[in-house]
Tab-separated table of C-alpha atoms in Angstrom:
chain	number	residue	atom	x	y	z
A	626	MET	CA	242.837	-62.853	78.031
A	627	ALA	CA	241.548	-59.579	79.387
A	628	GLN	CA	237.978	-59.140	80.515
A	629	GLU	CA	236.414	-55.706	80.882
A	630	THR	CA	233.101	-55.393	82.683
A	631	LEU	CA	231.264	-52.096	82.511
A	632	ASN	CA	230.222	-51.483	86.070
A	633	LEU	CA	226.933	-49.619	86.336
A	634	GLU	CA	224.182	-49.622	88.949
A	635	GLN	CA	223.162	-52.751	87.133
A	636	GLU	CA	225.573	-54.366	84.734
A	637	VAL	CA	223.053	-54.556	81.902
A	638	VAL	CA	225.805	-55.091	79.320
A	639	LEU	CA	228.866	-57.224	79.891
A	640	VAL	CA	231.821	-56.818	77.546
A	641	GLU	CA	234.724	-59.207	77.130
A	642	GLU	CA	237.826	-58.541	75.004
A	643	LEU	CA	239.254	-61.930	74.138
A	644	GLY	CA	242.102	-61.740	71.679
A	645	ASN	CA	240.671	-60.374	68.451
A	646	ALA	CA	237.096	-61.130	69.548
A	647	ARG	CA	234.688	-58.916	71.420
A	648	VAL	CA	231.829	-60.579	73.263
A	649	VAL	CA	228.715	-58.634	74.335
A	650	THR	CA	226.266	-60.180	76.783
A	651	LEU	CA	222.887	-58.549	77.361
A	652	ASN	CA	222.689	-59.040	81.081
A	653	ASN	CA	219.261	-58.255	82.479
A	654	PRO	CA	217.755	-61.712	82.524
A	655	LYS	CA	215.015	-60.953	85.044
A	656	GLN	CA	213.566	-58.475	82.554
A	657	LEU	CA	214.327	-60.671	79.537
A	658	ASN	CA	217.197	-58.403	78.530
A	659	VAL	CA	214.973	-55.456	77.578
A	660	ILE	CA	216.659	-52.694	75.626
A	661	SER	CA	216.974	-49.853	78.138
A	662	PRO	CA	218.655	-46.492	77.533
A	663	LYS	CA	221.839	-47.807	79.182
A	664	VAL	CA	221.915	-50.794	76.837
A	665	VAL	CA	221.623	-48.573	73.781
A	666	VAL	CA	224.360	-46.180	74.916
A	667	LEU	CA	226.766	-49.003	75.782
A	668	LEU	CA	226.186	-50.967	72.571
A	669	ALA	CA	226.683	-47.874	70.418
A	670	ALA	CA	229.859	-46.779	72.228
A	671	ASN	CA	231.468	-50.206	72.046
A	672	LEU	CA	230.525	-50.904	68.446
A	673	GLU	CA	231.995	-47.604	67.335
A	674	LYS	CA	235.163	-48.214	69.341
A	675	TRP	CA	235.596	-51.731	67.935
A	676	GLU	CA	234.936	-50.763	64.333
A	677	LYS	CA	237.787	-48.285	64.613
A	678	ASP	CA	240.079	-50.746	66.478
A	679	GLU	CA	242.166	-52.823	64.121
A	680	ASN	CA	242.652	-55.434	66.875
A	681	ALA	CA	238.901	-56.084	67.042
A	682	LYS	CA	237.979	-58.515	64.272
A	683	LEU	CA	234.911	-60.397	65.482
A	684	VAL	CA	231.905	-59.231	67.549
A	685	ILE	CA	229.663	-61.788	69.231
A	686	ILE	CA	226.409	-60.784	70.938
A	687	LYS	CA	224.283	-63.044	73.180
A	688	GLY	CA	221.751	-62.804	75.967
A	689	ALA	CA	221.975	-63.994	79.592
A	690	GLY	CA	219.262	-66.276	80.961
A	691	ARG	CA	216.377	-67.655	78.935
A	692	ALA	CA	215.998	-64.773	76.488
A	693	PHE	CA	218.119	-63.032	73.869
A	694	SER	CA	216.077	-59.827	74.164
A	695	ALA	CA	212.363	-59.146	74.518
A	696	GLY	CA	212.782	-55.705	72.946
A	697	GLY	CA	212.123	-52.190	74.157
A	698	ASP	CA	211.269	-51.292	77.739
A	699	LEU	CA	207.498	-50.796	77.483
A	700	LYS	CA	207.112	-49.595	81.063
A	701	MET	CA	209.641	-46.866	80.375
A	702	PHE	CA	207.435	-45.581	77.544
A	703	TYR	CA	204.329	-45.833	79.710
A	704	ASN	CA	205.878	-44.061	82.693
A	705	GLY	CA	206.899	-41.175	80.458
A	706	ARG	CA	203.497	-40.722	78.860
A	707	ASN	CA	202.729	-37.437	80.620
A	708	THR	CA	206.099	-35.835	79.963
A	709	LYS	CA	206.636	-34.592	76.422
A	710	ASP	CA	209.343	-36.453	74.539
A	711	SER	CA	210.555	-38.237	77.671
A	712	CYS	CA	211.763	-41.139	75.530
A	713	LEU	CA	212.907	-39.235	72.463
A	714	GLU	CA	216.585	-39.607	73.349
A	715	VAL	CA	216.547	-43.380	73.642
A	716	VAL	CA	214.446	-43.684	70.452
A	717	TYR	CA	216.866	-41.496	68.516
A	718	ARG	CA	219.877	-43.397	69.854
A	719	MET	CA	218.332	-46.797	69.120
A	720	TYR	CA	217.402	-46.080	65.499
A	721	TRP	CA	220.810	-44.473	64.912
A	722	LEU	CA	222.368	-47.646	66.369
A	723	CYS	CA	220.224	-49.851	64.119
A	724	ASN	CA	221.706	-48.181	61.063
A	725	HIS	CA	225.219	-48.995	62.272
A	726	ILE	CA	224.364	-52.589	63.116
A	727	HIS	CA	223.084	-53.125	59.561
A	728	THR	CA	226.196	-51.534	58.010
A	729	TYR	CA	228.843	-52.690	60.489
A	730	LYS	CA	232.306	-53.180	59.045
A	731	LYS	CA	233.480	-56.040	61.272
A	732	THR	CA	232.180	-59.604	61.276
A	733	THR	CA	229.217	-59.983	63.653
A	734	VAL	CA	227.644	-63.068	65.126
A	735	ALA	CA	224.421	-63.225	67.161
A	736	LEU	CA	223.942	-66.328	69.296
A	737	VAL	CA	220.196	-66.298	69.808
A	738	HIS	CA	218.377	-68.585	72.223
A	739	GLY	CA	214.973	-67.931	73.691
A	740	ILE	CA	212.913	-64.827	73.048
A	741	SER	CA	214.013	-62.426	70.321
A	742	MET	CA	211.197	-59.966	69.807
A	743	GLY	CA	210.648	-56.507	68.371
A	744	GLY	CA	213.632	-54.254	68.923
A	745	GLY	CA	215.507	-57.158	70.515
A	746	ALA	CA	215.417	-58.944	67.155
A	747	SER	CA	217.102	-55.902	65.586
A	748	LEU	CA	220.240	-57.173	67.307
A	749	MET	CA	219.798	-60.539	65.549
A	750	ALA	CA	218.449	-60.271	62.017
A	751	PRO	CA	220.927	-57.760	60.548
A	752	MET	CA	224.044	-59.553	61.810
A	753	LYS	CA	226.358	-61.157	59.292
A	754	PHE	CA	225.709	-64.449	61.058
A	755	SER	CA	222.643	-65.019	63.242
A	756	VAL	CA	222.576	-68.400	64.938
A	757	VAL	CA	219.260	-69.661	66.309
A	758	THR	CA	218.234	-72.799	68.230
A	759	GLU	CA	215.155	-74.899	68.928
A	760	LYS	CA	214.376	-72.531	71.806
A	761	THR	CA	214.426	-69.328	69.726
A	762	VAL	CA	211.122	-67.461	69.442
A	763	PHE	CA	210.750	-64.415	67.187
A	764	SER	CA	207.897	-62.000	66.672
A	765	THR	CA	207.159	-58.361	65.906
A	766	PRO	CA	204.009	-57.821	67.992
A	767	GLU	CA	204.023	-54.019	68.095
A	768	ALA	CA	200.848	-53.386	66.077
A	769	SER	CA	198.767	-55.275	68.610
A	770	ILE	CA	199.555	-52.656	71.267
A	771	GLY	CA	199.049	-49.602	69.102
A	772	PHE	CA	202.652	-49.258	67.957
A	773	HIS	CA	204.375	-50.210	64.681
A	774	THR	CA	207.175	-52.444	63.417
A	775	ASP	CA	210.278	-50.361	64.110
A	776	CYS	CA	214.043	-50.680	64.609
A	777	GLY	CA	214.499	-51.286	60.894
A	778	PHE	CA	211.806	-53.928	60.571
A	779	SER	CA	209.785	-51.965	58.035
A	780	TYR	CA	212.900	-52.505	55.890
A	781	MET	CA	213.516	-56.138	56.842
A	782	LEU	CA	209.946	-57.441	56.821
A	783	SER	CA	209.200	-55.766	53.485
A	784	ARG	CA	211.969	-57.823	51.911
A	785	LEU	CA	210.730	-61.241	53.013
A	786	PRO	CA	209.178	-63.591	50.413
A	787	GLY	CA	205.782	-62.612	49.111
A	788	ARG	CA	203.581	-60.953	51.734
A	789	LEU	CA	205.120	-62.718	54.703
A	790	GLY	CA	206.317	-59.352	56.016
A	791	GLU	CA	202.792	-57.920	56.154
A	792	TYR	CA	201.609	-61.088	57.857
A	793	LEU	CA	204.269	-61.016	60.558
A	794	GLY	CA	203.952	-57.285	61.110
A	795	LEU	CA	200.165	-57.214	61.371
A	796	THR	CA	199.577	-60.427	63.289
A	797	GLY	CA	202.657	-60.568	65.512
A	798	ALA	CA	202.881	-64.274	64.592
A	799	ARG	CA	205.789	-66.170	66.067
A	800	LEU	CA	208.520	-67.933	64.172
A	801	ASN	CA	210.745	-70.620	65.648
A	802	GLY	CA	214.453	-71.078	64.969
A	803	LYS	CA	214.069	-73.282	61.894
A	804	GLU	CA	211.435	-70.972	60.427
A	805	LEU	CA	213.711	-67.975	60.932
A	806	VAL	CA	216.415	-69.630	58.863
A	807	ALA	CA	213.980	-70.677	56.172
A	808	ALA	CA	212.503	-67.170	55.979
A	809	GLY	CA	215.911	-65.523	55.793
A	810	LEU	CA	215.816	-63.744	59.172
A	811	ALA	CA	218.616	-65.959	60.540
A	812	THR	CA	221.545	-67.690	58.851
A	813	HIS	CA	222.121	-70.915	60.832
A	814	PHE	CA	220.287	-73.381	63.082
A	815	VAL	CA	222.432	-74.903	65.807
A	816	PRO	CA	221.062	-77.176	68.559
A	817	LEU	CA	221.067	-75.329	71.910
A	818	GLU	CA	223.351	-77.889	73.553
A	819	LYS	CA	226.034	-77.083	70.976
A	820	LEU	CA	225.889	-73.301	71.407
A	821	PRO	CA	228.508	-72.973	74.174
A	822	GLU	CA	230.906	-75.193	72.214
A	823	LEU	CA	230.335	-73.117	69.080
A	824	GLU	CA	231.161	-69.927	70.958
A	825	LYS	CA	234.363	-71.411	72.286
A	826	HIS	CA	235.314	-72.527	68.827
A	827	LEU	CA	234.681	-69.099	67.335
A	828	LEU	CA	236.850	-67.514	70.041
A	829	SER	CA	239.632	-70.024	69.407
A	830	LEU	CA	239.750	-69.028	65.736
A	831	ASN	CA	240.781	-65.539	66.821
A	832	THR	CA	239.794	-64.130	63.437
A	833	GLY	CA	237.048	-62.119	61.848
A	834	ASP	CA	237.503	-63.669	58.415
A	835	GLU	CA	233.964	-64.168	57.184
A	836	ASP	CA	234.687	-67.404	55.347
A	837	ALA	CA	236.436	-68.929	58.345
A	838	VAL	CA	233.668	-67.842	60.737
A	839	GLY	CA	230.930	-68.997	58.386
A	840	SER	CA	232.607	-72.401	57.884
A	841	ALA	CA	232.995	-72.854	61.624
A	842	ILE	CA	229.321	-72.130	62.287
A	843	LYS	CA	228.303	-74.435	59.459
A	844	GLU	CA	230.172	-77.302	61.152
A	845	PHE	CA	227.870	-76.989	64.151
A	846	SER	CA	224.678	-76.275	62.253
A	847	THR	CA	222.017	-78.688	61.049
A	848	ASP	CA	219.885	-78.541	57.933
A	849	VAL	CA	216.469	-77.057	58.400
A	850	GLN	CA	213.296	-78.958	57.645
A	851	ILE	CA	210.069	-77.037	58.112
A	852	ASP	CA	207.081	-78.766	59.676
A	853	GLU	CA	204.001	-79.164	57.507
A	854	GLU	CA	202.020	-77.072	60.011
A	855	SER	CA	204.453	-74.166	59.699
A	856	ILE	CA	203.093	-70.815	58.632
A	857	LEU	CA	205.766	-70.843	55.925
A	858	LYS	CA	203.810	-73.653	54.301
A	859	LYS	CA	200.823	-71.310	54.029
A	860	GLN	CA	202.534	-68.819	51.759
A	861	SER	CA	199.867	-68.947	49.014
A	862	ILE	CA	197.106	-68.036	51.452
A	863	ILE	CA	199.238	-65.330	53.055
A	864	ASP	CA	200.087	-63.836	49.656
A	865	GLU	CA	196.445	-63.922	48.596
A	866	CYS	CA	195.094	-62.247	51.726
A	867	PHE	CA	197.874	-59.914	52.782
A	868	SER	CA	198.348	-58.419	49.352
A	869	LYS	CA	194.991	-56.616	49.652
A	870	ASP	CA	195.047	-52.830	49.638
A	871	SER	CA	193.784	-52.177	53.184
A	872	VAL	CA	193.715	-53.781	56.613
A	873	ALA	CA	189.910	-54.162	56.343
A	874	GLU	CA	190.239	-55.982	53.022
A	875	ILE	CA	193.016	-58.188	54.409
A	876	ILE	CA	190.810	-59.209	57.334
A	877	SER	CA	187.806	-59.820	55.052
A	878	SER	CA	189.895	-61.986	52.735
A	879	PHE	CA	191.376	-63.848	55.716
A	880	GLU	CA	187.881	-64.494	57.055
A	881	THR	CA	186.882	-66.021	53.740
A	882	GLU	CA	189.896	-68.334	53.823
A	883	ALA	CA	189.167	-69.302	57.445
A	884	GLY	CA	185.847	-70.816	56.348
A	885	LYS	CA	187.550	-73.298	54.005
A	886	GLU	CA	188.387	-76.833	55.036
A	887	GLY	CA	191.854	-77.273	56.570
A	888	ASN	CA	192.252	-73.611	57.473
A	889	GLY	CA	191.459	-73.829	61.138
A	890	TRP	CA	194.882	-72.282	61.875
A	891	ILE	CA	193.543	-68.964	60.684
A	892	VAL	CA	190.866	-68.651	63.408
A	893	PRO	CA	193.137	-67.698	66.375
A	894	VAL	CA	195.285	-65.477	64.128
A	895	LEU	CA	192.170	-63.673	62.932
A	896	LYS	CA	190.991	-63.244	66.523
A	897	GLY	CA	194.268	-61.636	67.457
A	898	LEU	CA	194.096	-59.315	64.412
A	899	LYS	CA	190.618	-58.129	65.359
A	900	ARG	CA	191.729	-57.417	68.936
A	901	SER	CA	194.674	-55.307	67.834
A	902	SER	CA	194.781	-51.542	67.722
A	903	PRO	CA	193.104	-50.331	64.507
A	904	THR	CA	195.479	-47.377	64.442
A	905	GLY	CA	198.522	-49.596	64.987
A	906	LEU	CA	197.433	-51.936	62.189
A	907	LYS	CA	196.905	-49.181	59.632
A	908	ILE	CA	200.233	-47.494	60.435
A	909	THR	CA	202.118	-50.800	60.352
A	910	LEU	CA	200.691	-51.892	56.996
A	911	ARG	CA	201.544	-48.578	55.381
A	912	SER	CA	205.053	-48.527	56.874
A	913	ILE	CA	205.914	-52.016	55.613
A	914	ARG	CA	204.473	-51.273	52.188
A	915	GLU	CA	206.482	-48.062	51.919
A	916	GLY	CA	209.531	-49.934	53.166
A	917	ARG	CA	209.675	-52.014	49.988
A	918	LYS	CA	210.640	-48.924	48.013
A	919	GLN	CA	212.819	-47.298	50.661
A	920	THR	CA	216.492	-47.620	51.590
A	921	LEU	CA	217.470	-48.644	55.093
A	922	SER	CA	218.166	-45.036	56.116
A	923	GLU	CA	214.834	-43.882	54.653
A	924	CYS	CA	213.046	-46.586	56.630
A	925	LEU	CA	214.763	-45.657	59.886
A	926	LYS	CA	214.003	-41.966	59.378
A	927	LYS	CA	210.369	-42.789	58.684
A	928	GLU	CA	210.164	-45.063	61.740
A	929	PHE	CA	211.630	-42.301	63.888
A	930	ARG	CA	208.889	-39.932	62.788
A	931	ILE	CA	206.155	-42.486	63.359
A	932	THR	CA	207.493	-43.392	66.807
A	933	ILE	CA	207.826	-39.821	68.006
A	934	ASN	CA	204.399	-38.915	66.706
A	935	THR	CA	202.948	-42.072	68.280
A	936	LEU	CA	204.519	-41.366	71.656
A	937	ARG	CA	203.251	-37.787	71.389
A	938	ALA	CA	199.757	-39.312	70.832
A	939	ARG	CA	199.350	-37.123	67.799
A	940	ILE	CA	196.400	-39.091	66.450
A	941	SER	CA	195.784	-41.639	69.205
A	942	GLY	CA	196.933	-42.679	72.647
A	943	ASP	CA	196.579	-46.359	71.764
A	944	VAL	CA	200.187	-47.210	72.493
A	945	TYR	CA	199.785	-46.254	76.130
A	946	GLU	CA	196.490	-48.084	76.389
A	947	GLY	CA	198.034	-51.137	74.801
A	948	ILE	CA	200.986	-51.136	77.194
A	949	ARG	CA	198.624	-50.614	80.137
A	950	ALA	CA	196.491	-53.598	79.158
A	951	LEU	CA	199.474	-55.856	78.460
A	952	THR	CA	202.057	-55.038	81.131
A	953	ILE	CA	200.652	-52.600	83.707
A	954	ASP	CA	197.155	-53.741	84.687
A	955	LYS	CA	197.529	-56.961	82.682
A	956	ASP	CA	193.788	-57.143	82.031
A	957	ASN	CA	194.328	-57.744	78.300
A	958	SER	CA	191.263	-55.584	77.610
A	959	PRO	CA	192.484	-52.496	75.826
A	960	LYS	CA	189.980	-49.771	74.907
A	961	TRP	CA	191.160	-48.515	71.537
A	962	ASP	CA	190.425	-44.988	70.345
A	963	PRO	CA	189.362	-44.984	67.559
A	964	SER	CA	187.821	-48.373	68.229
A	965	THR	CA	187.276	-49.472	64.613
A	966	LEU	CA	189.248	-49.454	61.379
A	967	GLU	CA	186.581	-47.373	59.697
A	968	ASN	CA	187.090	-44.592	62.188
A	969	VAL	CA	190.865	-44.398	61.618
A	970	GLU	CA	190.892	-41.855	58.820
A	971	ASP	CA	193.670	-42.002	56.218
A	972	GLU	CA	194.175	-38.253	56.715
A	973	GLN	CA	194.944	-38.966	60.358
A	974	VAL	CA	197.403	-41.714	59.496
A	975	ASN	CA	199.130	-39.333	57.096
A	976	LEU	CA	199.977	-37.069	60.039
A	977	VAL	CA	202.324	-39.559	61.713
A	978	PHE	CA	204.259	-40.047	58.453
A	979	GLU	CA	204.779	-36.356	57.789
A	980	PRO	CA	208.477	-35.385	57.505
A	981	PHE	CA	209.910	-33.218	60.250
A	982	ASP	CA	211.849	-30.087	59.514
A	983	GLU	CA	215.274	-31.242	58.334
A	984	ASP	CA	217.036	-30.348	61.602
A	985	PHE	CA	214.646	-32.578	63.513
A	986	GLU	CA	215.022	-35.697	61.373
A	987	LEU	CA	217.063	-38.705	62.466
A	988	LYS	CA	220.614	-38.191	61.189
A	989	VAL	CA	222.071	-41.310	59.553
A	990	SER	CA	224.826	-40.889	57.021
A	991	GLU	CA	225.286	-43.085	53.986
A	992	ASN	CA	228.843	-41.748	53.447
A	993	GLU	CA	231.696	-43.889	54.665
A	994	GLN	CA	233.869	-41.053	55.951
A	995	ASP	CA	231.233	-39.649	58.318
A	996	ARG	CA	229.190	-42.749	59.056
A	997	TRP	CA	229.514	-42.273	62.837
A	998	ASP	CA	228.286	-38.699	62.706
A	999	GLY	CA	224.740	-37.707	63.596
A	1000	LYS	CA	224.859	-38.745	67.226
A	1001	TYR	CA	222.135	-37.604	69.596
A	1002	GLU	CA	224.637	-35.343	71.355
A	1003	ASP	CA	225.082	-33.409	68.116
A	1004	SER	CA	221.368	-33.220	67.294
A	1005	VAL	CA	219.065	-30.243	67.714
A	1006	TYR	CA	217.116	-32.256	70.270
A	1007	CYS	CA	220.069	-32.305	72.671
A	1008	HIS	CA	220.454	-28.544	72.525
A	1009	GLN	CA	216.839	-27.391	72.793
């Protein structure tokens, strides 16, 4: 069995070619396997190569250490705040990659233990098989720091039952492994102690046949029973509150529910909502709502526009203030601007959703014959 390791300054992605299987390990455990520009480039190059390689039948992705992936490299965004479009390339490459992960032609399996958040979870949820454990923790906390649910999550969250997508996107609430399976964001729950054995078994099959792979995973999986305290047991309240037209109305409705007996769980969630970026909340709600009526490629193109406009601070610099408060100074006391929902005008929010000129849009093809076209190298951005 041949093993190929891509040797960089830091081997942030390890690749093994084992028979007909290809194993990817996100290998930056000290930084919780954040998605850096190198990670994006390596994932995209290998996935394209393997899709075109008839000897590659099965792709397995996992994370080293105690996390699967904590998502994008926030410090990278912050450090580039004073240089126009310093992170445009990695954003373009990542969203282009997300499209190919969703539509990948070979059988994919994510083995997910520990943290799987934000963009990191975009390497989990779209896979044909996503295996989670009792240690898995998922969330999309972007709105709280002045950002928005991206990497395809305006598409994925909008398709969850009822208004669960709005709830997860706006509150950044966490789901555990069993909840992920019950909500449809993962396919199987396997106890952590069985994960290495499952991986060995999948490799021994030496096939990408979906039925065979699915049956093998099912042998190791356990049925999911959701705790009574789970947020998934609060669906009626979530649907009632998070179906309101605006963030302000959602919060008001949530406050009303919080005053009722047995609803103490709402209080800390409400506190977090009120501390989040008003701009981030408004953009996130609109993006998820629009996502319900959009295709995957439309969602990714929209998210690209929102992200670039957000990083350009077109209507607010909240994303940089949010990152500063969370990861730089770690004072957890962001000063939002605008500071209230009332002061975030709808006309301002409209600006970050405006389409770019066609040449400047994210290029993702829905045609089979040219599905790997549209790379950053071929974009207008690379040749400016």
